[in-house]
């Protein structure tokens, strides 16, 4: 008998569906993984769901195990935690993280899975991909002891960055977001909070992750002279206008991009596997549970994604469970 699984696909922009898929038998050097949890970020995944990937970025934005093509039909996702059912003896029975879409079971090379440390619950490990983005951003930003830092945008990536910055000695960290409810998240992460109008200025570094024109403008306003904005937002097919006149040049401000698709040149001696393993180790901190703000069953994904994309569900990471699926 052929082995089957069920997978979430974006059939067309704005429309999701569950499809049956046939699984190959794992070959030598491959593993069969049964999903325990997957995660949906309201950032990139909802942008993909609404069909907002620019055509000239189709190749760049492909997920490691994506099937189909933008704008659809496409199987897209990259936050999956499961247990290895078949494969090398050293991995069978282990809980692992993989950059795989939402699917009940899947077969991948053993090198594509990273064991989850025993100190990290499987449900928290879905955050590994986002914490990995934060690690890469901080390698790019290279914050120093005593820096004054703002993180503008309290979404999943921004909160992950703020959580890691909160561990730096002597650093003033403030999470800045237009939603007052993010104050509770900031408190759980051990960092300060402010609405945009009340944010502290004279920042040496501002990490921008709001994916809004207003947020990036405010990030520039918060900088001290010769300060840097590290831009983590991805705007997809939207255009962004910035005030690059006024005092932008006289204050010698810097805007620098950062993207997880490349390991930061500042740590060129590290591999993607090194970076992901570090992110998983950092997830031993229970404070990061604050980034998981909702939970649904796998079968609910076709109804869930439109609500996440519209903002009806104001999630950070929305966790998807597979507990009742054989």
Coordinates of N, CA, C and O in Angstrom, one line a residue, residues 141-230:
X141 N 23.7 43.4 13.0 CA 23.6 44.7 13.7 C 24.8 44.9 14.6 O 25.2 46.1 14.9
X142 N 25.4 43.8 15.2 CA 26.5 43.9 16.1 C 26.3 44.9 17.2 O 27.1 45.9 17.4
X143 N 25.3 44.8 18.1 CA 25.0 45.7 19.2 C 26.2 45.7 20.2 O 26.8 44.6 20.3
X144 N 26.4 46.8 20.8 CA 27.5 46.9 21.8 C 26.9 47.0 23.2 O 25.8 47.5 23.4
X145 N 27.8 46.7 24.2 CA 27.4 46.9 25.6 C 27.0 48.4 25.8 O 27.8 49.2 25.4
X146 N 25.9 48.6 26.5 CA 25.5 50.0 26.8 C 24.8 50.7 25.7 O 24.4 51.9 25.9
X147 N 24.5 50.0 24.6 CA 23.7 50.7 23.5 C 22.3 51.0 23.9 O 21.7 50.3 24.7
X148 N 21.8 52.1 23.2 CA 20.4 52.4 23.4 C 19.7 51.9 22.1 O 20.0 52.4 21.0
X149 N 18.7 51.0 22.3 CA 18.2 50.3 21.1 C 16.7 50.3 21.2 O 16.1 50.1 22.2
X150 N 16.0 50.6 20.0 CA 14.6 50.4 19.9 C 14.3 49.3 18.9 O 15.1 49.2 17.9
X151 N 13.3 48.5 19.1 CA 12.8 47.6 18.1 C 11.4 48.0 17.7 O 10.5 48.0 18.5
X152 N 11.3 48.5 16.5 CA 10.0 49.1 16.0 C 9.2 48.0 15.3 O 9.7 47.5 14.2
X153 N 8.1 47.6 15.8 CA 7.3 46.5 15.3 C 7.3 45.3 16.2 O 8.3 44.6 16.2
X154 N 6.2 45.1 16.9 CA 6.2 44.0 17.8 C 5.5 42.8 17.3 O 4.7 42.1 17.9
X155 N 5.9 42.4 16.0 CA 5.4 41.1 15.5 C 6.3 40.0 15.9 O 7.1 40.2 16.8
X156 N 6.2 38.9 15.2 CA 7.0 37.7 15.6 C 8.5 37.9 15.6 O 9.2 37.6 16.5
X157 N 9.0 38.6 14.5 CA 10.4 38.8 14.3 C 10.9 39.9 15.3 O 11.9 39.7 16.0
X158 N 10.1 41.0 15.4 CA 10.5 42.1 16.2 C 10.6 41.6 17.7 O 11.6 42.0 18.4
X159 N 9.6 40.9 18.1 CA 9.6 40.4 19.5 C 10.8 39.4 19.8 O 11.4 39.4 20.8
X160 N 11.1 38.6 18.8 CA 12.3 37.7 18.9 C 13.6 38.5 19.1 O 14.4 38.1 19.9
X161 N 13.7 39.5 18.3 CA 14.9 40.3 18.4 C 15.0 41.0 19.7 O 16.0 41.0 20.4
X162 N 13.9 41.6 20.2 CA 13.8 42.2 21.5 C 14.2 41.3 22.6 O 14.9 41.6 23.5
X163 N 13.7 40.1 22.5 CA 13.9 39.1 23.6 C 15.4 38.8 23.7 O 16.0 38.7 24.8
X164 N 16.1 38.6 22.5 CA 17.5 38.4 22.5 C 18.3 39.6 23.0 O 19.3 39.5 23.8
X165 N 17.9 40.8 22.6 CA 18.6 42.0 23.0 C 18.5 42.2 24.5 O 19.4 42.8 25.1
X166 N 17.4 41.8 25.1 CA 17.2 41.9 26.5 C 18.2 41.2 27.3 O 18.3 41.5 28.5
X167 N 18.9 40.3 26.7 CA 20.0 39.5 27.5 C 21.3 40.2 27.4 O 22.3 39.8 28.1
X168 N 21.5 41.3 26.6 CA 22.7 42.0 26.5 C 23.0 42.8 27.7 O 22.1 43.6 28.1
X169 N 24.2 42.8 28.3 CA 24.4 43.6 29.5 C 24.4 45.1 29.2 O 25.0 45.6 28.2
X170 N 23.8 45.9 30.1 CA 23.8 47.3 30.0 C 23.1 48.0 28.9 O 23.2 49.2 28.6
X171 N 22.3 47.2 28.1 CA 21.6 47.7 26.9 C 20.2 48.2 27.3 O 19.5 47.5 28.0
X172 N 19.8 49.4 26.8 CA 18.4 49.9 27.0 C 17.7 49.4 25.8 O 17.9 49.8 24.6
X173 N 16.7 48.5 26.0 CA 15.9 48.0 24.9 C 14.4 48.4 25.1 O 13.8 48.2 26.2
X174 N 13.9 48.9 24.0 CA 12.4 49.3 24.1 C 11.7 48.7 22.8 O 12.2 49.0 21.7
X175 N 10.7 48.0 23.1 CA 9.8 47.5 22.0 C 8.8 48.5 21.7 O 8.1 49.0 22.6
X176 N 8.7 48.9 20.4 CA 7.8 50.0 20.0 C 6.8 49.5 19.1 O 7.1 48.9 18.0
X177 N 5.5 49.7 19.4 CA 4.4 49.2 18.6 C 3.2 50.0 18.8 O 3.0 50.6 19.9
X178 N 2.3 50.1 17.8 CA 1.1 50.9 17.8 C 0.0 50.2 18.6 O -1.0 50.8 19.0
X179 N 0.2 48.9 18.9 CA -0.8 48.2 19.6 C -0.4 48.1 21.1 O 0.6 47.5 21.5
X180 N -1.2 48.8 22.0 CA -0.9 48.8 23.4 C -0.9 47.4 24.0 O -0.2 47.2 25.1
X181 N -1.5 46.4 23.4 CA -1.5 45.1 24.0 C -0.1 44.5 23.9 O 0.2 43.5 24.7
X182 N 0.8 45.0 23.1 CA 2.1 44.4 23.0 C 2.9 44.8 24.3 O 4.0 44.2 24.5
X183 N 2.4 45.6 25.1 CA 3.1 46.0 26.4 C 3.2 44.7 27.2 O 4.3 44.5 27.9
X184 N 2.2 43.9 27.2 CA 2.3 42.6 28.0 C 3.3 41.7 27.5 O 4.0 41.0 28.2
X185 N 3.4 41.6 26.1 CA 4.4 40.8 25.5 C 5.8 41.3 25.9 O 6.7 40.5 26.2
X186 N 6.0 42.6 25.8 CA 7.3 43.1 26.2 C 7.7 42.8 27.6 O 8.8 42.5 27.9
X187 N 6.7 42.9 28.5 CA 6.9 42.6 29.9 C 7.3 41.2 30.1 O 8.3 40.9 30.8
X188 N 6.6 40.3 29.4 CA 7.0 38.9 29.5 C 8.4 38.6 29.0 O 9.1 37.7 29.5
X189 N 8.8 39.4 28.0 CA 10.2 39.2 27.4 C 11.3 39.9 28.2 O 12.4 39.8 27.9
X190 N 10.8 40.7 29.2 CA 11.8 41.4 30.0 C 12.4 42.7 29.4 O 13.5 43.1 29.7
X191 N 11.6 43.3 28.5 CA 12.1 44.6 27.9 C 11.1 45.7 28.0 O 9.9 45.4 28.4
X192 N 11.5 46.9 27.8 CA 10.6 48.0 27.9 C 9.6 48.1 26.7 O 9.8 47.4 25.7
X193 N 8.6 49.0 26.8 CA 7.6 49.1 25.8 C 7.2 50.6 25.7 O 7.2 51.3 26.7
X194 N 6.9 51.0 24.4 CA 6.4 52.3 24.2 C 5.5 52.4 22.9 O 5.8 51.6 22.0
X195 N 4.5 53.2 23.0 CA 3.8 53.5 21.7 C 4.7 54.4 20.9 O 5.6 55.0 21.4
X196 N 4.5 54.4 19.5 CA 5.5 55.2 18.7 C 5.7 56.6 19.1 O 6.9 57.1 19.1
X197 N 4.7 57.3 19.5 CA 4.9 58.7 19.9 C 5.7 58.9 21.2 O 6.2 60.0 21.4
X198 N 5.7 57.8 22.0 CA 6.3 58.0 23.3 C 7.7 57.3 23.4 O 8.3 57.2 24.4
X199 N 8.2 56.8 22.3 CA 9.4 56.0 22.3 C 10.6 56.9 22.6 O 10.7 58.1 22.2
X200 N 11.6 56.3 23.3 CA 12.8 57.0 23.6 C 13.7 57.2 22.4 O 13.9 56.2 21.7
X201 N 14.3 58.4 22.3 CA 15.2 58.6 21.1 C 16.6 58.5 21.4 O 17.0 57.8 22.4
X202 N 17.5 59.1 20.6 CA 18.9 59.0 20.8 C 19.4 57.6 20.7 O 20.3 57.2 21.5
X203 N 18.8 56.8 19.9 CA 19.2 55.4 19.8 C 20.4 55.2 18.9 O 20.5 55.8 17.8
X204 N 21.3 54.3 19.4 CA 22.4 53.9 18.6 C 22.0 53.0 17.4 O 22.6 53.0 16.3
X205 N 21.0 52.2 17.7 CA 20.5 51.2 16.8 C 19.0 51.1 16.9 O 18.4 51.1 18.0
X206 N 18.3 51.1 15.8 CA 16.9 50.8 15.7 C 16.7 49.6 14.8 O 17.1 49.6 13.6
X207 N 16.1 48.5 15.3 CA 15.7 47.4 14.4 C 14.3 47.6 14.0 O 13.4 47.7 14.8
X208 N 14.1 47.6 12.7 CA 12.7 47.9 12.2 C 12.1 46.6 11.7 O 12.6 46.0 10.8
X209 N 10.9 46.3 12.2 CA 10.2 45.0 11.8 C 8.7 45.2 11.7 O 8.0 44.3 11.9
X210 N 8.2 46.4 11.5 CA 6.8 46.7 11.4 C 6.2 46.5 10.0 O 5.0 46.4 9.9
X211 N 7.0 46.4 9.0 CA 6.6 46.3 7.6 C 5.6 47.4 7.2 O 4.8 47.3 6.4
X212 N 5.8 48.6 7.8 CA 5.0 49.8 7.5 C 5.9 51.0 7.2 O 7.0 51.1 7.7
X213 N 5.4 51.8 6.3 CA 6.2 53.1 5.9 C 6.3 54.0 7.2 O 7.3 54.5 7.4
X214 N 5.2 54.0 8.0 CA 5.2 54.9 9.2 C 6.2 54.4 10.2 O 6.9 55.2 10.8
X215 N 6.3 53.0 10.3 CA 7.3 52.5 11.3 C 8.7 52.8 10.9 O 9.5 53.1 11.7
X216 N 9.0 52.7 9.6 CA 10.4 52.9 9.2 C 10.7 54.4 9.3 O 11.9 54.8 9.7
X217 N 9.8 55.3 9.0 CA 10.0 56.7 9.2 C 10.3 57.0 10.7 O 11.2 57.7 11.0
X218 N 9.5 56.4 11.6 CA 9.7 56.6 13.0 C 11.0 56.0 13.5 O 11.7 56.6 14.3
X219 N 11.4 54.9 12.9 CA 12.7 54.3 13.2 C 13.9 55.3 12.9 O 14.8 55.5 13.7
X220 N 13.8 56.0 11.8 CA 14.8 57.0 11.5 C 14.8 58.1 12.5 O 15.9 58.7 12.9
X221 N 13.6 58.6 12.9 CA 13.5 59.7 13.8 C 14.1 59.3 15.2 O 14.5 60.2 15.9
X222 N 14.1 58.1 15.6 CA 14.6 57.7 16.9 C 16.1 57.6 17.0 O 16.7 57.4 18.1
X223 N 16.8 57.7 15.9 CA 18.3 57.5 15.9 C 19.0 58.7 16.4 O 18.6 59.9 16.2
X224 N 20.1 58.5 17.0 CA 21.1 59.5 17.3 C 21.9 59.7 16.0 O 21.8 59.0 15.0
X225 N 22.7 60.8 16.0 CA 23.6 61.0 14.8 C 24.5 59.8 14.6 O 25.0 59.2 15.5
X226 N 24.6 59.5 13.3 CA 25.4 58.3 12.8 C 24.8 57.0 13.3 O 25.5 56.0 13.3
X227 N 23.6 57.0 13.7 CA 22.9 55.7 14.1 C 22.5 54.9 12.9 O 22.5 55.4 11.8
X228 N 22.1 53.6 13.2 CA 21.8 52.7 12.1 C 20.4 52.1 12.4 O 20.0 51.7 13.5
X229 N 19.6 52.1 11.3 CA 18.4 51.3 11.2 C 18.7 50.0 10.5 O 19.1 50.0 9.4
X230 N 18.4 48.9 11.2 CA 18.5 47.6 10.6 C 17.1 47.2 10.1 O 16.2 47.0 10.9

